[in-house]
Amino acid sequence: MAIEVRIPTILRSYTGGAKVVDGTGDTLADLLTDLDSRHGGLRGRLITDAGTLHRFVNVYVNDEDVRFLGALDAKLSDGDSVTILPAVAGGAFGFAAAAAISSHSISSQSAAAAVARDAVAAR
Amino acid sequence: MHVLSIDRSIIDAIVAHARRDHPDEACGVVAGPVGSDTPTRHIPMDNAARSMTFYEFDSMEHLRVWREMDDRDEEPVVIYHSHTATEAYPSRTDVSFAGEPGAHYLLVSTREPDSEEIRSFRIVDGVVTEEPVRVVEAGVDPHAVQSYMFGQSPATVDYECSGR
């Protein structure tokens, strides 16, 4: 038995388009390490440089948000189902706040690209 | 070119939601059959941030609604939110968080008390592309669609692309 992991559309480039992949691990951290060995780069989209789960990515074990289960230390068992969903968020926030937040966003690479493009366009 | 075609009744419900939550931002989804590009089921969501300048789906409601869509072979065709003091154009925050490349991002501005600005965008890899919104009047034979490109609408609102 393994742990079933549901991958959101935006991260399926790391799984060859697969919507569901299998992994193993006693904790969420172990599972993400295991997944990264086959789907390189996936872990880096979910975990910050500081080694914590991104603020704006939601990970669920069965029906529970992992934030209430110890985050990366959340215990997993064979047969569990893990779901990853990028937070749906936004708003008419100012530039400085957005820049600060984007470093915690699952889409932060695209955010940085957009900011760079705007900077070029403004010249 | 992409176009968002959406029923008048759904647009009306989204606007009503945005007005109800004003001055806080309102947010939600319109689900539709996978691959259809047709929004059919309006799902107003809680703004867990309860803020005038930020919105965020509640994480548990998000999971429940996404599971429900999966079970019904639906996908989020439209993801909408309101800006309550600024224009209906994606902010940098909106762009940085846009995580559903297949969705139409619909923005409603409620800054004017008597009229709404309603615009739709694709946001893919940080690139924002505006698209026209075509409102389909309910009860009309779909093969003889009576629709309004925005700007020709009898409403006072100008929904047309600005060409930005």
mmCIF file of C-alpha atoms in Angstrom:
data_model
loop_
_atom_site.group_PDB
_atom_site.id
_atom_site.type_symbol
_atom_site.label_atom_id
_atom_site.label_comp_id
_atom_site.label_asym_id
_atom_site.label_seq_id
_atom_site.Cartn_x
_atom_site.Cartn_y
_atom_site.Cartn_z
ATOM 1 C CA MET A 1 0.000 0.000 0.000
ATOM 2 C CA ALA A 2 1.037 3.523 -0.573
ATOM 3 C CA ILE A 3 -0.135 7.045 0.027
ATOM 4 C CA GLU A 4 -2.197 8.572 -2.755
ATOM 5 C CA VAL A 5 -1.308 12.183 -3.537
ATOM 6 C CA ARG A 6 -3.625 14.444 -5.547
ATOM 7 C CA ILE A 7 -1.688 17.001 -7.579
ATOM 8 C CA PRO A 8 -3.229 20.356 -8.575
ATOM 9 C CA THR A 9 -3.221 21.434 -12.220
ATOM 10 C CA ILE A 10 -0.497 24.022 -11.710
ATOM 11 C CA LEU A 11 1.960 21.412 -10.403
ATOM 12 C CA ARG A 12 1.243 18.645 -12.908
ATOM 13 C CA SER A 13 4.216 19.732 -14.996
ATOM 14 C CA TYR A 14 6.260 17.954 -12.309
ATOM 15 C CA THR A 15 4.267 14.717 -12.564
ATOM 16 C CA GLY A 16 4.120 14.321 -16.312
ATOM 17 C CA GLY A 17 0.545 15.543 -16.252
ATOM 18 C CA ALA A 18 -0.583 12.967 -13.686
ATOM 19 C CA LYS A 19 -3.428 14.080 -11.440
ATOM 20 C CA VAL A 20 -2.731 11.415 -8.821
ATOM 21 C CA VAL A 21 0.638 9.916 -7.881
ATOM 22 C CA ASP A 22 1.687 7.458 -5.185
ATOM 23 C CA GLY A 23 4.324 7.990 -2.538
ATOM 24 C CA THR A 24 5.556 6.692 0.784
ATOM 25 C CA GLY A 25 6.648 8.235 4.055
ATOM 26 C CA ASP A 26 5.917 8.269 7.767
ATOM 27 C CA THR A 27 5.449 12.016 7.791
ATOM 28 C CA LEU A 28 4.477 14.676 5.249
ATOM 29 C CA ALA A 29 8.126 15.779 5.101
ATOM 30 C CA ASP A 30 9.202 12.207 4.251
ATOM 31 C CA LEU A 31 6.466 11.903 1.647
ATOM 32 C CA LEU A 32 7.541 15.115 -0.105
ATOM 33 C CA THR A 33 11.163 13.927 -0.137
ATOM 34 C CA ASP A 34 10.031 10.620 -1.630
ATOM 35 C CA LEU A 35 7.916 12.386 -4.272
ATOM 36 C CA ASP A 36 10.775 14.720 -5.160
ATOM 37 C CA SER A 37 12.987 11.728 -5.974
ATOM 38 C CA ARG A 38 10.630 10.862 -8.837
ATOM 39 C CA HIS A 39 9.103 14.278 -9.545
ATOM 40 C CA GLY A 40 12.086 16.580 -9.166
ATOM 41 C CA GLY A 41 11.235 20.152 -8.240
ATOM 42 C CA LEU A 42 7.852 19.415 -6.728
ATOM 43 C CA ARG A 43 9.077 19.702 -3.144
ATOM 44 C CA GLY A 44 10.630 23.090 -3.843
ATOM 45 C CA ARG A 45 7.244 24.490 -4.858
ATOM 46 C CA LEU A 46 5.711 23.474 -1.547
ATOM 47 C CA ILE A 47 8.444 24.193 0.969
ATOM 48 C CA THR A 48 10.173 27.512 1.651
ATOM 49 C CA ASP A 49 13.925 28.046 1.830
ATOM 50 C CA ALA A 50 13.453 28.108 5.594
ATOM 51 C CA GLY A 51 12.154 24.550 5.398
ATOM 52 C CA THR A 52 8.524 25.219 6.272
ATOM 53 C CA LEU A 53 5.366 24.624 4.285
ATOM 54 C CA HIS A 54 4.453 27.613 2.073
ATOM 55 C CA ARG A 55 1.852 29.823 3.727
ATOM 56 C CA PHE A 56 -0.313 29.801 0.579
ATOM 57 C CA VAL A 57 -0.380 26.143 -0.273
ATOM 58 C CA ASN A 58 -2.969 23.953 1.371
ATOM 59 C CA VAL A 59 -2.119 20.330 2.082
ATOM 60 C CA TYR A 60 -4.696 17.957 3.477
ATOM 61 C CA VAL A 61 -4.353 14.463 4.900
ATOM 62 C CA ASN A 62 -7.681 12.780 4.226
ATOM 63 C CA ASP A 63 -10.101 15.505 5.371
ATOM 64 C CA GLU A 64 -7.770 17.479 7.622
ATOM 65 C CA ASP A 65 -5.678 20.550 6.895
ATOM 66 C CA VAL A 66 -2.097 19.556 7.832
ATOM 67 C CA ARG A 67 -1.682 22.847 9.674
ATOM 68 C CA PHE A 68 -3.797 21.252 12.381
ATOM 69 C CA LEU A 69 -1.810 17.993 12.252
ATOM 70 C CA GLY A 70 1.714 19.306 12.772
ATOM 71 C CA ALA A 71 2.359 20.603 9.237
ATOM 72 C CA LEU A 72 5.417 18.831 7.794
ATOM 73 C CA ASP A 73 5.530 16.590 10.885
ATOM 74 C CA ALA A 74 2.003 15.321 10.194
ATOM 75 C CA LYS A 75 1.991 11.526 10.572
ATOM 76 C CA LEU A 76 0.988 9.449 7.577
ATOM 77 C CA SER A 77 -0.130 5.846 7.216
ATOM 78 C CA ASP A 78 -0.504 3.555 4.239
ATOM 79 C CA GLY A 79 -3.818 4.186 2.575
ATOM 80 C CA ASP A 80 -3.946 7.852 3.503
ATOM 81 C CA SER A 81 -4.923 10.313 0.808
ATOM 82 C CA VAL A 82 -2.989 13.578 0.576
ATOM 83 C CA THR A 83 -4.445 16.494 -1.388
ATOM 84 C CA ILE A 84 -2.443 19.545 -2.439
ATOM 85 C CA LEU A 85 -4.319 22.721 -3.416
ATOM 86 C CA PRO A 86 -2.758 26.110 -4.088
ATOM 87 C CA ALA A 87 -4.566 28.672 -1.950
ATOM 88 C CA VAL A 88 -7.082 30.738 -3.865
ATOM 89 C CA ALA A 89 -6.240 34.230 -2.714
ATOM 90 C CA GLY A 90 -5.571 37.726 -3.960
ATOM 91 C CA GLY A 91 -7.101 41.146 -3.706
ATOM 92 C CA ALA A 92 -6.462 44.809 -4.268
ATOM 93 C CA PHE A 93 -3.371 44.734 -2.105
ATOM 94 C CA GLY A 94 -0.532 47.168 -2.670
ATOM 95 C CA PHE A 95 2.692 46.382 -4.461
ATOM 96 C CA ALA A 96 4.956 46.156 -1.408
ATOM 97 C CA ALA A 97 2.612 43.801 0.375
ATOM 98 C CA ALA A 98 2.223 41.666 -2.721
ATOM 99 C CA ALA A 99 5.961 41.425 -3.175
ATOM 100 C CA ALA A 100 6.380 40.376 0.441
ATOM 101 C CA ILE A 101 3.675 37.773 0.143
ATOM 102 C CA SER A 102 4.654 36.417 -3.233
ATOM 103 C CA SER A 103 7.730 34.814 -1.710
ATOM 104 C CA HIS A 104 5.306 32.601 0.189
ATOM 105 C CA SER A 105 3.116 31.828 -2.789
ATOM 106 C CA ILE A 106 3.118 28.607 -4.745
ATOM 107 C CA SER A 107 3.194 30.705 -7.910
ATOM 108 C CA SER A 108 6.009 32.926 -6.690
ATOM 109 C CA GLN A 109 8.234 32.245 -9.675
ATOM 110 C CA SER A 110 5.599 33.600 -12.004
ATOM 111 C CA ALA A 111 5.042 36.554 -9.689
ATOM 112 C CA ALA A 112 8.709 37.451 -9.813
ATOM 113 C CA ALA A 113 8.629 37.155 -13.603
ATOM 114 C CA ALA A 114 5.616 39.469 -13.821
ATOM 115 C CA VAL A 115 7.245 42.065 -11.612
ATOM 116 C CA ALA A 116 10.416 41.937 -13.681
ATOM 117 C CA ARG A 117 8.399 42.366 -16.886
ATOM 118 C CA ASP A 118 6.543 45.340 -15.460
ATOM 119 C CA ALA A 119 9.819 46.902 -14.440
ATOM 120 C CA VAL A 120 11.101 46.565 -18.000
ATOM 121 C CA ALA A 121 7.849 47.902 -19.444
ATOM 122 C CA ALA A 122 7.999 50.926 -17.161
ATOM 123 C CA ARG A 123 11.302 52.096 -18.598
ATOM 124 C CA MET B 1 -9.128 34.709 -28.682
ATOM 125 C CA HIS B 2 -10.727 33.538 -25.462
ATOM 126 C CA VAL B 3 -14.149 34.764 -24.493
ATOM 127 C CA LEU B 4 -15.992 34.187 -21.264
ATOM 128 C CA SER B 5 -19.607 33.261 -22.028
ATOM 129 C CA ILE B 6 -21.730 33.349 -18.917
ATOM 130 C CA ASP B 7 -25.428 33.404 -18.096
ATOM 131 C CA ARG B 8 -26.975 36.687 -17.025
ATOM 132 C CA SER B 9 -28.400 34.991 -13.917
ATOM 133 C CA ILE B 10 -24.920 33.951 -12.767
ATOM 134 C CA ILE B 11 -23.456 37.411 -13.359
ATOM 135 C CA ASP B 12 -26.358 38.881 -11.403
ATOM 136 C CA ALA B 13 -25.711 36.462 -8.515
ATOM 137 C CA ILE B 14 -21.994 37.312 -8.472
ATOM 138 C CA VAL B 15 -22.737 41.033 -8.432
ATOM 139 C CA ALA B 16 -25.277 40.530 -5.628
ATOM 140 C CA HIS B 17 -22.641 38.629 -3.619
ATOM 141 C CA ALA B 18 -20.071 41.385 -4.188
ATOM 142 C CA ARG B 19 -22.589 44.065 -3.126
ATOM 143 C CA ARG B 20 -23.597 42.064 -0.065
ATOM 144 C CA ASP B 21 -20.011 41.768 1.191
ATOM 145 C CA HIS B 22 -18.954 45.309 0.241
ATOM 146 C CA PRO B 23 -16.737 46.946 1.545
ATOM 147 C CA ASP B 24 -15.006 43.602 2.161
ATOM 148 C CA GLU B 25 -13.886 41.682 -0.889
ATOM 149 C CA ALA B 26 -16.158 38.834 -1.975
ATOM 150 C CA CYS B 27 -14.924 35.688 -3.710
ATOM 151 C CA GLY B 28 -16.214 32.499 -5.236
ATOM 152 C CA VAL B 29 -16.256 30.015 -8.046
ATOM 153 C CA VAL B 30 -18.478 29.096 -10.956
ATOM 154 C CA ALA B 31 -18.085 25.408 -11.716
ATOM 155 C CA GLY B 32 -18.792 23.793 -15.045
ATOM 156 C CA PRO B 33 -18.399 20.401 -16.714
ATOM 157 C CA VAL B 34 -14.748 19.474 -17.309
ATOM 158 C CA GLY B 35 -13.577 20.669 -20.701
ATOM 159 C CA SER B 36 -16.797 22.546 -21.477
ATOM 160 C CA ASP B 37 -15.495 26.042 -20.675
ATOM 161 C CA THR B 38 -19.087 26.707 -19.616
ATOM 162 C CA PRO B 39 -19.765 28.077 -16.125
ATOM 163 C CA THR B 40 -22.998 26.573 -14.806
ATOM 164 C CA ARG B 41 -22.941 26.326 -10.992
ATOM 165 C CA HIS B 42 -22.325 29.416 -8.877
ATOM 166 C CA ILE B 43 -20.598 28.729 -5.556
ATOM 167 C CA PRO B 44 -20.130 31.806 -3.354
ATOM 168 C CA MET B 45 -17.185 31.222 -1.001
ATOM 169 C CA ASP B 46 -16.347 32.747 2.373
ATOM 170 C CA ASN B 47 -13.558 35.275 2.342
ATOM 171 C CA ALA B 48 -11.539 33.856 5.252
ATOM 172 C CA ALA B 49 -9.473 37.062 5.298
ATOM 173 C CA ARG B 50 -12.596 39.244 5.756
ATOM 174 C CA SER B 51 -10.667 42.174 4.379
ATOM 175 C CA MET B 52 -11.277 45.181 2.166
ATOM 176 C CA THR B 53 -8.013 44.527 0.302
ATOM 177 C CA PHE B 54 -7.468 40.773 0.409
ATOM 178 C CA TYR B 55 -9.374 37.565 -0.083
ATOM 179 C CA GLU B 56 -8.551 33.983 0.659
ATOM 180 C CA PHE B 57 -10.742 30.901 0.426
ATOM 181 C CA ASP B 58 -11.266 29.124 3.724
ATOM 182 C CA SER B 59 -9.053 26.043 3.467
ATOM 183 C CA MET B 60 -11.703 23.533 4.545
ATOM 184 C CA GLU B 61 -14.396 25.012 2.316
ATOM 185 C CA HIS B 62 -11.870 25.006 -0.521
ATOM 186 C CA LEU B 63 -11.227 21.260 -0.076
ATOM 187 C CA ARG B 64 -14.929 20.461 0.179
ATOM 188 C CA VAL B 65 -15.865 22.433 -2.929
ATOM 189 C CA TRP B 66 -12.949 21.094 -5.005
ATOM 190 C CA ARG B 67 -13.843 17.497 -3.990
ATOM 191 C CA GLU B 68 -17.451 18.127 -4.882
ATOM 192 C CA MET B 69 -16.431 19.420 -8.296
ATOM 193 C CA ASP B 70 -14.231 16.342 -8.778
ATOM 194 C CA ASP B 71 -17.128 14.044 -7.890
ATOM 195 C CA ARG B 72 -19.376 15.827 -10.380
ATOM 196 C CA ASP B 73 -16.771 15.908 -13.161
ATOM 197 C CA GLU B 74 -16.642 19.658 -12.900
ATOM 198 C CA GLU B 75 -13.803 22.147 -12.765
ATOM 199 C CA PRO B 76 -13.505 25.775 -11.663
ATOM 200 C CA VAL B 77 -14.389 27.528 -14.917
ATOM 201 C CA VAL B 78 -14.581 30.956 -13.271
ATOM 202 C CA ILE B 79 -12.816 32.182 -10.131
ATOM 203 C CA TYR B 80 -14.138 35.577 -9.131
ATOM 204 C CA HIS B 81 -13.507 38.228 -6.539
ATOM 205 C CA SER B 82 -14.338 41.846 -5.993
ATOM 206 C CA HIS B 83 -12.217 44.934 -5.648
ATOM 207 C CA THR B 84 -14.148 47.352 -3.507
ATOM 208 C CA ALA B 85 -12.183 50.582 -3.974
ATOM 209 C CA THR B 86 -10.179 50.040 -7.142
ATOM 210 C CA GLU B 87 -10.691 48.952 -10.746
ATOM 211 C CA ALA B 88 -11.575 45.425 -11.853
ATOM 212 C CA TYR B 89 -8.064 44.637 -13.009
ATOM 213 C CA PRO B 90 -5.797 41.981 -11.461
ATOM 214 C CA SER B 91 -3.440 43.383 -8.859
ATOM 215 C CA ARG B 92 0.076 42.056 -8.502
ATOM 216 C CA THR B 93 -1.227 40.038 -5.603
ATOM 217 C CA ASP B 94 -3.892 38.506 -7.840
ATOM 218 C CA VAL B 95 -1.255 37.600 -10.401
ATOM 219 C CA SER B 96 1.130 36.134 -7.859
ATOM 220 C CA PHE B 97 -1.563 33.864 -6.435
ATOM 221 C CA ALA B 98 -3.242 32.793 -9.639
ATOM 222 C CA GLY B 99 -2.991 29.017 -9.356
ATOM 223 C CA GLU B 100 -5.605 27.807 -11.821
ATOM 224 C CA PRO B 101 -4.220 28.351 -15.316
ATOM 225 C CA GLY B 102 -7.392 27.024 -16.951
ATOM 226 C CA ALA B 103 -9.764 29.376 -15.134
ATOM 227 C CA HIS B 104 -11.321 32.656 -16.164
ATOM 228 C CA TYR B 105 -10.447 35.158 -13.451
ATOM 229 C CA LEU B 106 -13.487 37.410 -13.179
ATOM 230 C CA LEU B 107 -13.148 40.675 -11.289
ATOM 231 C CA VAL B 108 -16.001 42.872 -10.150
ATOM 232 C CA SER B 109 -15.400 46.389 -8.923
ATOM 233 C CA THR B 110 -17.970 47.733 -6.494
ATOM 234 C CA ARG B 111 -16.288 51.096 -5.930
ATOM 235 C CA GLU B 112 -19.155 52.895 -7.670
ATOM 236 C CA PRO B 113 -22.391 52.584 -5.716
ATOM 237 C CA ASP B 114 -24.672 52.445 -8.768
ATOM 238 C CA SER B 115 -22.729 50.466 -11.334
ATOM 239 C CA GLU B 116 -20.312 47.585 -11.477
ATOM 240 C CA GLU B 117 -17.262 47.099 -13.600
ATOM 241 C CA ILE B 118 -16.987 43.423 -14.612
ATOM 242 C CA ARG B 119 -13.933 42.143 -16.466
ATOM 243 C CA SER B 120 -12.403 38.746 -17.144
ATOM 244 C CA PHE B 121 -8.803 37.628 -17.499
ATOM 245 C CA ARG B 122 -6.608 34.621 -18.065
ATOM 246 C CA ILE B 123 -3.625 34.554 -15.748
ATOM 247 C CA VAL B 124 -1.005 32.012 -16.823
ATOM 248 C CA ASP B 125 2.612 32.034 -15.644
ATOM 249 C CA GLY B 126 2.280 35.590 -14.467
ATOM 250 C CA VAL B 127 0.906 36.845 -17.783
ATOM 251 C CA VAL B 128 -2.462 38.616 -17.654
ATOM 252 C CA THR B 129 -4.643 38.526 -20.770
ATOM 253 C CA GLU B 130 -7.989 40.274 -20.777
ATOM 254 C CA GLU B 131 -10.862 38.653 -22.634
ATOM 255 C CA PRO B 132 -14.357 39.852 -23.548
ATOM 256 C CA VAL B 133 -17.272 38.822 -21.354
ATOM 257 C CA ARG B 134 -20.335 37.678 -23.275
ATOM 258 C CA VAL B 135 -23.478 37.576 -21.205
ATOM 259 C CA VAL B 136 -26.041 35.065 -22.395
ATOM 260 C CA GLU B 137 -29.631 35.890 -21.574
ATOM 261 C CA ALA B 138 -31.474 32.994 -19.948
ATOM 262 C CA GLY B 139 -34.476 31.412 -21.585
ATOM 263 C CA VAL B 140 -33.285 32.101 -25.078
ATOM 264 C CA ASP B 141 -32.758 29.323 -27.582
ATOM 265 C CA PRO B 142 -28.999 28.696 -27.340
ATOM 266 C CA HIS B 143 -28.835 28.248 -31.103
ATOM 267 C CA ALA B 144 -30.190 31.707 -31.575
ATOM 268 C CA VAL B 145 -28.124 33.240 -28.848
ATOM 269 C CA GLN B 146 -29.154 36.706 -27.994
ATOM 270 C CA SER B 147 -26.111 38.031 -26.307
ATOM 271 C CA TYR B 148 -24.471 41.318 -25.697
ATOM 272 C CA MET B 149 -20.894 42.025 -26.286
ATOM 273 C CA PHE B 150 -20.210 44.385 -23.482
ATOM 274 C CA GLY B 151 -20.512 47.954 -24.463
ATOM 275 C CA GLN B 152 -23.664 47.134 -26.421
ATOM 276 C CA SER B 153 -25.382 46.025 -23.287
ATOM 277 C CA PRO B 154 -28.436 47.993 -22.233
ATOM 278 C CA ALA B 155 -26.895 48.325 -18.801
ATOM 279 C CA THR B 156 -24.957 51.477 -18.106
ATOM 280 C CA VAL B 157 -21.827 49.506 -17.378
ATOM 281 C CA ASP B 158 -19.047 49.362 -19.921
ATOM 282 C CA TYR B 159 -17.684 45.855 -19.806
ATOM 283 C CA GLU B 160 -15.603 46.027 -22.919
ATOM 284 C CA CYS B 161 -11.925 45.196 -23.005
ATOM 285 C CA SER B 162 -9.816 48.258 -22.547
ATOM 286 C CA GLY B 163 -7.066 46.842 -24.717
ATOM 287 C CA ARG B 164 -4.486 46.944 -21.947
#
